[in-house]
Every structure is written in C-alpha cells, then in structure tokens.
Short mmCIF file of C-alpha atoms and ligand atoms in Angstrom, two decimals:
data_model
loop_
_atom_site.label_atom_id
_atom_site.label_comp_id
_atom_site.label_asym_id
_atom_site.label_seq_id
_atom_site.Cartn_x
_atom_site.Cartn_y
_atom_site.Cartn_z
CA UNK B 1 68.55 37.50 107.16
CA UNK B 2 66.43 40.16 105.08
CA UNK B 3 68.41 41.65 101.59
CA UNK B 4 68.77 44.98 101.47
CA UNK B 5 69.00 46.96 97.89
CA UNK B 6 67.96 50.10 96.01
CA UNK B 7 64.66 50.07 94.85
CA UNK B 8 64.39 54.41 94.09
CA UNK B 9 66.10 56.87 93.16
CA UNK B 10 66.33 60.81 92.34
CA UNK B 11 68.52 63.82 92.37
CA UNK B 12 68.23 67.69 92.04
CA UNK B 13 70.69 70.09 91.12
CA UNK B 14 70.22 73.91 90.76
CA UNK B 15 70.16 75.79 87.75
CA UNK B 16 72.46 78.29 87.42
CA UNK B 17 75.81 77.23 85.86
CA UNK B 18 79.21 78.72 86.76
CA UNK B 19 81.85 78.13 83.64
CA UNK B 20 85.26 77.68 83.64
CA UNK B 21 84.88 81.53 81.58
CA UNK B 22 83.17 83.04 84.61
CA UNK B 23 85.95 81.74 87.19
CA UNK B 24 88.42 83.76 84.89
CA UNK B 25 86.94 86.78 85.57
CA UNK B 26 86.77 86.28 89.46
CA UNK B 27 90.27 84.61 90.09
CA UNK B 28 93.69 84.60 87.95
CA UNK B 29 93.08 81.04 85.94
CA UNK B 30 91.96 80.34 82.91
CA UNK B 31 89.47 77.64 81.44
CA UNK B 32 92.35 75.44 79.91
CA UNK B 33 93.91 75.30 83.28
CA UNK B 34 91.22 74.39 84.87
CA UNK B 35 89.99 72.02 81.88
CA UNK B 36 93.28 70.11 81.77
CA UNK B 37 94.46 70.03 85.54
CA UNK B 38 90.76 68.94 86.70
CA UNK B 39 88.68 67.57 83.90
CA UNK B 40 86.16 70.35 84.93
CA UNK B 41 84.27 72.73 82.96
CA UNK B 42 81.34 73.91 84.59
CA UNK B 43 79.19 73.52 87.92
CA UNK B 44 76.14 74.08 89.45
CA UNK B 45 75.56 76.96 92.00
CA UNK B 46 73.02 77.13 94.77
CA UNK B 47 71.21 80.45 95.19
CA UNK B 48 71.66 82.45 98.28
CA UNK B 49 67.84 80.98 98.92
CA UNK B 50 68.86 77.31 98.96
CA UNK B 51 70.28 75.14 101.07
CA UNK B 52 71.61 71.98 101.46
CA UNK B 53 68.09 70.69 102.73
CA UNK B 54 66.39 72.03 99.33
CA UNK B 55 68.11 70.40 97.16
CA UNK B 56 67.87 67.01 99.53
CA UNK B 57 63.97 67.52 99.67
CA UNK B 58 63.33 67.54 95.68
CA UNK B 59 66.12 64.81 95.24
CA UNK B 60 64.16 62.46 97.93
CA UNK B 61 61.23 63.23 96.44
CA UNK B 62 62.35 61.84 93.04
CA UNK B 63 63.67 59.25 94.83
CA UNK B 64 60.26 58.29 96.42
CA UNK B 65 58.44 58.69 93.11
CA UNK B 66 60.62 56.33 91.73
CA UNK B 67 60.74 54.05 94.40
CA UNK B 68 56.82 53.94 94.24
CA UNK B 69 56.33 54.59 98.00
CA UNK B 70 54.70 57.29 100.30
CA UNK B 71 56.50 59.57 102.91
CA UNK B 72 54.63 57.72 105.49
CA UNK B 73 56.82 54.32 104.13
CA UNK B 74 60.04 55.54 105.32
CA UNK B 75 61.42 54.50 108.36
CA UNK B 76 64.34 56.55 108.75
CA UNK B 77 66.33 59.38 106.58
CA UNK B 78 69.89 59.86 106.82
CA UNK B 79 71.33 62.88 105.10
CA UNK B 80 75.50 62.65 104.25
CA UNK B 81 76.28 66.33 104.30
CA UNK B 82 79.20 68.93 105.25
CA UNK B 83 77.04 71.31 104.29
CA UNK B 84 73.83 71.10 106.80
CA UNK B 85 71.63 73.83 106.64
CA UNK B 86 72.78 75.02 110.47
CA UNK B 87 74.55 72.99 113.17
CA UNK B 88 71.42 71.53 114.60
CA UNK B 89 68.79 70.53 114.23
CA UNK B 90 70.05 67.97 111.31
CA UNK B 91 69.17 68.69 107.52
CA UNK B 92 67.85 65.30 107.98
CA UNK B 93 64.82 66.30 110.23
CA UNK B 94 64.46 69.22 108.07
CA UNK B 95 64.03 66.86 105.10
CA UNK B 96 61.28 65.02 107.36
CA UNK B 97 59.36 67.64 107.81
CA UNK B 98 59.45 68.96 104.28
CA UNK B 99 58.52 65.69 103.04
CA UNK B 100 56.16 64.55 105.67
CA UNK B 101 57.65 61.66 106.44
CA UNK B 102 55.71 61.21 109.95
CA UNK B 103 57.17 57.54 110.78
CA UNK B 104 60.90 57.99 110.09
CA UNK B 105 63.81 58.26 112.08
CA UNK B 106 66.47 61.02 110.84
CA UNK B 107 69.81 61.87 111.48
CA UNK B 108 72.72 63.28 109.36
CA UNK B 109 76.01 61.69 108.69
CA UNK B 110 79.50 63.33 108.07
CA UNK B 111 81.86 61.18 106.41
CA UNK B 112 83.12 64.29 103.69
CA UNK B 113 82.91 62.95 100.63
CA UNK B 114 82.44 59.44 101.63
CA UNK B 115 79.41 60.07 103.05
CA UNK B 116 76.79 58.61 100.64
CA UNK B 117 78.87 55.35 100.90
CA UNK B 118 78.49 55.66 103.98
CA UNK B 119 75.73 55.93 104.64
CA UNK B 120 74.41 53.18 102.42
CA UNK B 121 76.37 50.88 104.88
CA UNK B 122 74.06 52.38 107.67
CA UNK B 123 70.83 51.50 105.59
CA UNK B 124 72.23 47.98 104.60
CA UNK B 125 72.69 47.37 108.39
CA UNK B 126 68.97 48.49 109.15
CA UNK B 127 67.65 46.58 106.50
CA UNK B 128 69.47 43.40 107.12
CA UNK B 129 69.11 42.86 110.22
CA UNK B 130 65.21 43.36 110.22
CA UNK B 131 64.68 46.51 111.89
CA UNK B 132 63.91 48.60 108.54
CA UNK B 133 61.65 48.42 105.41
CA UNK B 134 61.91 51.58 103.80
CA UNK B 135 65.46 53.97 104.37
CA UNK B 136 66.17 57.39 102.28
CA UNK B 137 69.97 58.05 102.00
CA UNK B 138 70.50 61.55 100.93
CA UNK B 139 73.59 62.65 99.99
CA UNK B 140 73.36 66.84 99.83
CA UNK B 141 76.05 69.40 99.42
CA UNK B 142 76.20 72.88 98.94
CA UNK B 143 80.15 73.12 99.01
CA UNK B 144 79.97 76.77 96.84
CA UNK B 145 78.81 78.49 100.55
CA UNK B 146 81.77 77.18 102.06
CA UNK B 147 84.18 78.16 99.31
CA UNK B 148 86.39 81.36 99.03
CA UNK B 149 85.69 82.28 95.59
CA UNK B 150 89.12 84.81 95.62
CA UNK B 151 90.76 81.01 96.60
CA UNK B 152 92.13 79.73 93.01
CA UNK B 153 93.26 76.96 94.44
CA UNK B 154 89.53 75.36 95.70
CA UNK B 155 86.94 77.39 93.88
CA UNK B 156 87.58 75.86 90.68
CA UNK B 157 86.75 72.17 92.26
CA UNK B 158 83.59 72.47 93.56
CA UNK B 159 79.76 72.65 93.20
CA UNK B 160 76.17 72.09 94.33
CA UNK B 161 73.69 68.99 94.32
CA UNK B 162 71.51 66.39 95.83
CA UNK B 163 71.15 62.78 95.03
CA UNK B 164 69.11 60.62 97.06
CA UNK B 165 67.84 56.19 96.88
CA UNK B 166 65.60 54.27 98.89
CA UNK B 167 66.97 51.32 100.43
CA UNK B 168 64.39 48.35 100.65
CA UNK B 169 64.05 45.33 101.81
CA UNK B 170 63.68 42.89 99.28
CA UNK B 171 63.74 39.31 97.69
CA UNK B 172 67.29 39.41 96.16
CA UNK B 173 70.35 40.72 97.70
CA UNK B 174 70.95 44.66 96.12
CA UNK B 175 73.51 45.54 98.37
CA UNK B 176 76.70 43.16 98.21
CA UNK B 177 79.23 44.56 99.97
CA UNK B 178 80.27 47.70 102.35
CA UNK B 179 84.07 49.05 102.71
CA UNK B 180 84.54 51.60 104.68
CA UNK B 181 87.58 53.09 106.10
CA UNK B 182 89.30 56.41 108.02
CA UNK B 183 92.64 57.93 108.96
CA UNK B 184 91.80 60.69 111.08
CA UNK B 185 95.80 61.75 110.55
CA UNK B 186 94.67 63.42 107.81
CA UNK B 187 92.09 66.22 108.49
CA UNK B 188 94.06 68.81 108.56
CA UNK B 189 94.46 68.07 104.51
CA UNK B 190 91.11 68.87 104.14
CA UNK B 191 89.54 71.01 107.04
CA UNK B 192 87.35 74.10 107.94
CA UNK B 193 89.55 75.62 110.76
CA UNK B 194 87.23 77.73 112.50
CA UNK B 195 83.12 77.39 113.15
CA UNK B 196 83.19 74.67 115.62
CA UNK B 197 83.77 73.98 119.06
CA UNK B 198 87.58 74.32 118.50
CA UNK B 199 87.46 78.05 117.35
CA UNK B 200 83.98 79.58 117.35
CA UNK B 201 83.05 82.34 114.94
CA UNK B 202 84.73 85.16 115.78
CA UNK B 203 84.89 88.47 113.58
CA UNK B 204 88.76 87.56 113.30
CA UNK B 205 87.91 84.40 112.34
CA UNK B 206 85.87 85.17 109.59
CA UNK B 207 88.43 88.05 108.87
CA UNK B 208 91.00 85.86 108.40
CA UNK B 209 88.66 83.27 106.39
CA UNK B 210 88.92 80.23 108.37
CA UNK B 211 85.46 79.37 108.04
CA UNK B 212 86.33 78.65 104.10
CA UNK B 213 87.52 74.99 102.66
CA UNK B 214 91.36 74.65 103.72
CA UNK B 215 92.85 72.35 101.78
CA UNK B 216 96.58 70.76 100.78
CA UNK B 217 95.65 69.57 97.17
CA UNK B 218 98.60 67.68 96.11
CA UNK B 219 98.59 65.54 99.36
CA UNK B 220 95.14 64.71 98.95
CA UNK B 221 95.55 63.59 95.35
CA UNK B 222 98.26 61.51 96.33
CA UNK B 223 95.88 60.14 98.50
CA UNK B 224 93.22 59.79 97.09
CA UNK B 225 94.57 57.85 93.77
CA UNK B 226 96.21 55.52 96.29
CA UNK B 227 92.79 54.84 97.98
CA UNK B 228 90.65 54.52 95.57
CA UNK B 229 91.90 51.27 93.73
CA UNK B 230 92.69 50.03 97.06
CA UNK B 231 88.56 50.48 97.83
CA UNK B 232 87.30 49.48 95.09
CA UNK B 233 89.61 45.96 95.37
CA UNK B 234 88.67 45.34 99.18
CA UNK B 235 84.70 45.99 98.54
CA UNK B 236 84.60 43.41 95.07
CA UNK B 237 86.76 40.89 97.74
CA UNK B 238 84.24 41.02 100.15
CA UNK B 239 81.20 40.51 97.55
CA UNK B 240 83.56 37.77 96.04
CA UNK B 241 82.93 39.53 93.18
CA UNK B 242 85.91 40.02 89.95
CA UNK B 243 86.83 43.22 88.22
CA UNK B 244 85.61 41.30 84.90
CA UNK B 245 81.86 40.69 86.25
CA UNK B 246 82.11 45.07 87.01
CA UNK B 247 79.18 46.47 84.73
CA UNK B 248 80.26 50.15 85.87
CA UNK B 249 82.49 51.88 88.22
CA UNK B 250 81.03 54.77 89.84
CA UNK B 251 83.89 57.04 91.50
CA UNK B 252 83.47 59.98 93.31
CA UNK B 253 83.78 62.68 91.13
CA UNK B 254 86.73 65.55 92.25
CA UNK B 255 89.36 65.30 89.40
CA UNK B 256 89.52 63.52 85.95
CA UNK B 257 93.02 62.57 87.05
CA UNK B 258 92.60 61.08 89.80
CA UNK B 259 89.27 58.93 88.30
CA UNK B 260 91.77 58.12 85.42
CA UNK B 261 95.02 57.24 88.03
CA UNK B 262 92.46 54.83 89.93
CA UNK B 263 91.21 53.12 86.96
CA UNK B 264 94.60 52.77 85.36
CA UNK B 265 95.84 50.68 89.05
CA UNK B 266 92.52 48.60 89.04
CA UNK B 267 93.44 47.55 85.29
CA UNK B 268 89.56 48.96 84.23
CA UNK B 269 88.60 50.16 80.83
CA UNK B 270 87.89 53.59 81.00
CA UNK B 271 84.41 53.00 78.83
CA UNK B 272 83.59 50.87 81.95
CA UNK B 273 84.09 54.56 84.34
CA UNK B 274 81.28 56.90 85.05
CA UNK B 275 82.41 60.58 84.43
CA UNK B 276 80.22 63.96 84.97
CA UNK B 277 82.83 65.88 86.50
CA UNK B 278 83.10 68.00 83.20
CA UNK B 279 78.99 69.51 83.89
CA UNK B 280 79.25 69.14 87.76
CA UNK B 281 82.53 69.63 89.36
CA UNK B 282 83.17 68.24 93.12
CA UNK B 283 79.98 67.98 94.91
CA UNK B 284 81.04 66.06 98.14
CA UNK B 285 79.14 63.15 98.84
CA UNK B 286 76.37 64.27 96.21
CA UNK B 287 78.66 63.27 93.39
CA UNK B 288 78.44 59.30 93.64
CA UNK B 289 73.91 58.99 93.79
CA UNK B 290 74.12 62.26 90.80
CA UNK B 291 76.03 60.07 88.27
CA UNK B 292 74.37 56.80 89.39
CA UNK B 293 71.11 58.67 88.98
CA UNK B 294 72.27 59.81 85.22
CA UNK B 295 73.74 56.94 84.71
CA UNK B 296 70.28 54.70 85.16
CA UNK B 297 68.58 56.88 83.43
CA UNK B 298 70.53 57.10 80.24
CA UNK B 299 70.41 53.68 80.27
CA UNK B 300 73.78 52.53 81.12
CA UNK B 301 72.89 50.61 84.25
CA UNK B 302 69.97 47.29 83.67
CA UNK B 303 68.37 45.21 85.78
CA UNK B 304 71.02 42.89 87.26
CA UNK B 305 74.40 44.92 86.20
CA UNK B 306 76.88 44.92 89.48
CA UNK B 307 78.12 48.34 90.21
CA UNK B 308 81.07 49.50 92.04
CA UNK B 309 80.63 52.87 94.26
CA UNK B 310 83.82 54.52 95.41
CA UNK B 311 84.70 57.48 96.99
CA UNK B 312 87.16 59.24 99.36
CA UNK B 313 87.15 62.83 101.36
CA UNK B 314 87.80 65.10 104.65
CA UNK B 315 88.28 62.92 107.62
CA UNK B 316 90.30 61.37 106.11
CA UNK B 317 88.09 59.12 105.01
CA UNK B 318 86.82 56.39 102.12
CA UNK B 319 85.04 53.79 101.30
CA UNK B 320 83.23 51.58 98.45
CA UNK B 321 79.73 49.88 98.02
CA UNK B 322 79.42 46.76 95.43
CA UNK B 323 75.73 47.03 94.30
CA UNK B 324 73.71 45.31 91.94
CA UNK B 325 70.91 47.28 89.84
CA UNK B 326 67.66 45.23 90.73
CA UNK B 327 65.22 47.38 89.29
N1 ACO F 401 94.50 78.43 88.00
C1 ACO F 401 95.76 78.60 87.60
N2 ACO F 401 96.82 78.21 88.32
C2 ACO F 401 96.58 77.61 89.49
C3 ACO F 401 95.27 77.40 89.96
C4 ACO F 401 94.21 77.84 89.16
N3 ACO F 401 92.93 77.70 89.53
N4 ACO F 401 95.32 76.77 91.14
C5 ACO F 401 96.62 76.58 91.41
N5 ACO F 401 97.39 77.09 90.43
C6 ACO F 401 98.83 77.11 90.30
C7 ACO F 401 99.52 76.94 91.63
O1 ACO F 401 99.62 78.16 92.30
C8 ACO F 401 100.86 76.38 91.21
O2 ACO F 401 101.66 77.44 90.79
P1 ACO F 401 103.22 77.49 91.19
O3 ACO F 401 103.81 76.24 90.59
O4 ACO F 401 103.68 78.77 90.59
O5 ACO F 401 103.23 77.47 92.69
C9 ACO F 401 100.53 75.55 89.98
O6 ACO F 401 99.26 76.02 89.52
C10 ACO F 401 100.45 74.07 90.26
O7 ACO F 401 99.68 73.88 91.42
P2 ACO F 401 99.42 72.46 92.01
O8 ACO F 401 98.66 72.61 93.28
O9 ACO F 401 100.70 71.68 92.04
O10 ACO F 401 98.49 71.81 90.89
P3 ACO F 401 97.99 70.35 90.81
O11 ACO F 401 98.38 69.78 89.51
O12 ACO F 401 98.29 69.57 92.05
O13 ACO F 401 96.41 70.55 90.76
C11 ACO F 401 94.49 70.43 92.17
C12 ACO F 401 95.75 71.20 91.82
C13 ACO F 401 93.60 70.45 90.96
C14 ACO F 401 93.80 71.12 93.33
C15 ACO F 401 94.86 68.97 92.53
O14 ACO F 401 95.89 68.96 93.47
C16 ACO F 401 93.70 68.20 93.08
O15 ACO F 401 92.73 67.94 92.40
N6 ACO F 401 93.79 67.74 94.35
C17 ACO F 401 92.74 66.98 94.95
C18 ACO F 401 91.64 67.91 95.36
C19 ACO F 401 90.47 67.11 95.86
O16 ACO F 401 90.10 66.11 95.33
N7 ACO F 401 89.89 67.60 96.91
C20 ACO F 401 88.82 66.85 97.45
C21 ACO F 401 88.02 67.78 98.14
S1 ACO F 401 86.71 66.86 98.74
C22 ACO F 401 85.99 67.61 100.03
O17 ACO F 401 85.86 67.01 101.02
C23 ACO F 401 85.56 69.02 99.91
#
C-alpha cells in the first residue's frame, strides 16, 4: 500500500479586519461580550470582489510553492466549502482553471465545518490505494456573505479565509488516521433555510432572510464540546497513537470555550492547543489548514511531531485526522 501525507502547504486571508469595536457600532454588543463569551476579537472580511474561489486560488498556490510541484502535478482538487462561488459549476473547477491545473480531477465537498477533515480522508483514500500522486485539499470559506450582519447572535462568530495542502504520496506514512462522523438529526441547528431545492429564492425569502446562517447556538455548543474530545479520542485509537505522544492539537476554531471545554475532557495542556480564534474568528472548514499553516510556520510544528486535527459543523457533522509533520 502507498503512504499518503502532506508534503505543501499555504493559506490566504483578506485584508481588511472587522474588530470587535466595529461590530458595536452595527449591532447592540460590545467588545467585552464578544471577547469573553467567544474568545474573539477580530476577523477577516472578503471584499464584495472576492469569493470563496479567490481566496482558494492564492492559498493553493502557496500550497504548491511549498510543496515544490507544478499545476500540471496535481491529480485532483477538492475544495471543502459552504461558501462556493455559485451552485455549479464547483469552486473546485474554478480553482483548476485559475491555477492551470490541466491533469486534475475537481470536485467540492460539503461537510460544514468538517470539511477540510474531510476531505483529507478523501485524499488519503486516493493516495493509498494507488490511484493518486499529487491531491490539493482546499478548505475555502467566505461565511461574512452568508451572514446577517443586524444578527447579534452569528455575526460576531464568523470570518473569511483559505487554507490549502498537497497530499503526496510518499516513503513514510503522513497521514495516520481518519475519523469521520454525521448525525443528520441535527441540521436544523445549523442551516440556511431557503436557496436550495427545498425553498428557492424567492423575494419573500430573501425578505424574510432565510438565505442568512440560522443557527441554535447553545445546542450546538453543547454539541460540539461533547464531540470534540470524543474525535479527537477515536482518531489517536485508530493511529494507536496516546494523548502523551500529541505534539499539538489543532481544533477547529469557533469559540475559545468550547476549544478550552474539549481540552479540559481530553486531559490536554492547553500550551499543547492551537488558538487563532482571537485574529480570525469562525472560518468554517478554513479554520483547521489556517492555524496549521501558522502554526508550521512559526515553528511550532517539526519534522516528525504527530498532530491531532479536529473539527465539528452543519450537518451535523465531525471528524478528526492524526497527522504527522514529515516535512
Ligand atoms: N452581544 C451581546 N449580547 C448577546 C449577543 C451579542 N453579540 N449575542 C447574544 N446575546 C445575548 C442573548 O440575547 C442572551 O440574552 P438574554 O439572556 O437576555 O436572552 C445572552 O446574550 C446569552 O445568550 P446565549 O446564546 O445564551 O449566549 P452563549 O453563552 O450561549 O453564547 C454563542 C452564544 C457565542 C453563540 C455560543 O452559544 C456559541 O459559541 N455557540 C456555538 C456556535 C458555533 O460554534 N457555531 C458553529 C458554526 S459553524 C458553521 O457551520 C457556520
């Protein structure tokens, strides 16, 4: 069997900032709400010029760059979004052509939030089992377009990014483990009512703001601090892997209390945690490659370090990835 593990990687995120001090002016909160409820500060806002595909396109390219391979090396692009650039045709393709990657497969992949973990398991597959060299796994959300920004409630969570990684194959095993997992009894915690095949655009729709983020917060923090641990446990079982051999824990990044709820049930240090929530807010399935990227490059991550990748979202769904760093 061929190994499979990450051998590039880049991210993008868009310049203009949004602080907690310019959400006071547009909704009745205040930065020390925000601050102390969600570990949040500021986030980054997409023009009205740039879509999800934008960001995905610069990240990949990073990614390639670092991965020290050509367009024409990729063999297939998958793009984790909830935020595509228009139903079809996918952000992936989009990404193809922007990037000229003439020999690749591409498809998107909505898993919410869990959607760069994923769609790593999709690469791992391709890669293992000989079909695949060279994958890009873009993770791209623009969640600020689907916000209502008079919402208090959701438009303090969220913001805009890209991160994307190569997935190679290679002489040692990168990729240790895949968890993924769904309860579909939950979407309607975490939903976009109206846009789809259930209930097309209408003016009333759109009058009525159903084509915003919906969402029952406390339920989903319940659930989400009881699936994360529970993740992050079944993926290090699976790699036969312990807590104590855990360089980092990467978890998806929507609330400080929830990160610290889910490190405080796996029994992890918190200096052990990845946090950028405070600069980037909630940027769906963006947030997991963003801090891994920042994470590498501050030099937190070496050669060799195992890394946990956890995440849950919309679907209901979540999921975990045990990696090791092999660059
Ligand atoms: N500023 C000030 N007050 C606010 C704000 C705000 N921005 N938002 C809500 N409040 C008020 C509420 O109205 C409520 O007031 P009330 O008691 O008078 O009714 C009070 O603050 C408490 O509200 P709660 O909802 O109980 O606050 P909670 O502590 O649960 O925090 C939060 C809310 C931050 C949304 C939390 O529930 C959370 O993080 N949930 C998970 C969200 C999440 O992770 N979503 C993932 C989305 S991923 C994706 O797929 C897009």
């Amino acid at each position: 069997m061929a190994f499979a593990g990450i051998t590039g990687i880049g991210a993008c995120l868009p310049e203009k900032i949004l602080t907690n001090f310019d959400l006071e002016k547009m909704v009745e909160t205040s930065d020390e709400w925000i601050r102390t409820r969600t570990g949040i500060k500021e986030r980054r806002i997409a023009d009205e010029n740039t879509a999800a595909s934008d960001l995905a396109t610069e990240a990949a390219k990073r990614a390639l760059e670092d991965a020290g391979l050509k367009p024409e090396d990729i063999d297939m692009i998958i793009v984790a979004t909830v935020t595509a650039d228009m139903p079809f045709p996918a952000t992936a393709c989009i990404v193809q052509k922007n990037i000229k990657a003439v020999n690749a497969a591409a498809f998107d992949l909505e898993a919410g939030c869990t959607g760069f973990i994923y769609s790593l398991s999709i690469a791992t597959q391709f890669i293992e089992n000989g079909t695949y060299k060279n994958i890009l796994v873009i993770a791209s959300d623009t969640l600020t377009k689907i916000t209502d920004f008079k919402d208090r409630n959701t438009c303090i969570l969220f913001g805009d990014g890209a991160g994307a990684i190569v997935v190679s194959r290679v002489e040692e095993k990168g990729i240790l483990s895949n968890f993924l997992k769904s309860n579909g009894n939950g979407g309607d915690l975490l939903y976009i009512p109206a846009g789809g095949s259930r209930k097309p655009t209408t003016i009333e729709t759109v009058r009525k703001k159903q084509h915003y983020i919906q969402m029952n917060g406390s339920e989903v923090f319940k659930f989400a601090v009881k699936v994360m641990g529970e993740a992050a446990e079944s993926a290090l079982k699976m790699a036969n892997v312990s807590l104590e051999d855990v360089k980092m824990l990467i978890p998806h990044q929507a609330n400080q209390r929830i990160i610290d709820a889910a490190a405080r049930r796996l029994n992890i240090s918190r200096d052990k945690v990845y946090i950028n929530l405070d600069k980037y807010g909630n940027m769906s399935s963006a947030t997991v490659p963003i801090a891994l990227e920042e994470a590498v490059k501050m030099g937190k991550i070496k050669k060799g370090d195992i890394i946990v990748l956890v995440a849950f979202g919309a679907g209901l769904t979540w999921g975990a990835n045990v990696i090791k760093w092999i660059k």
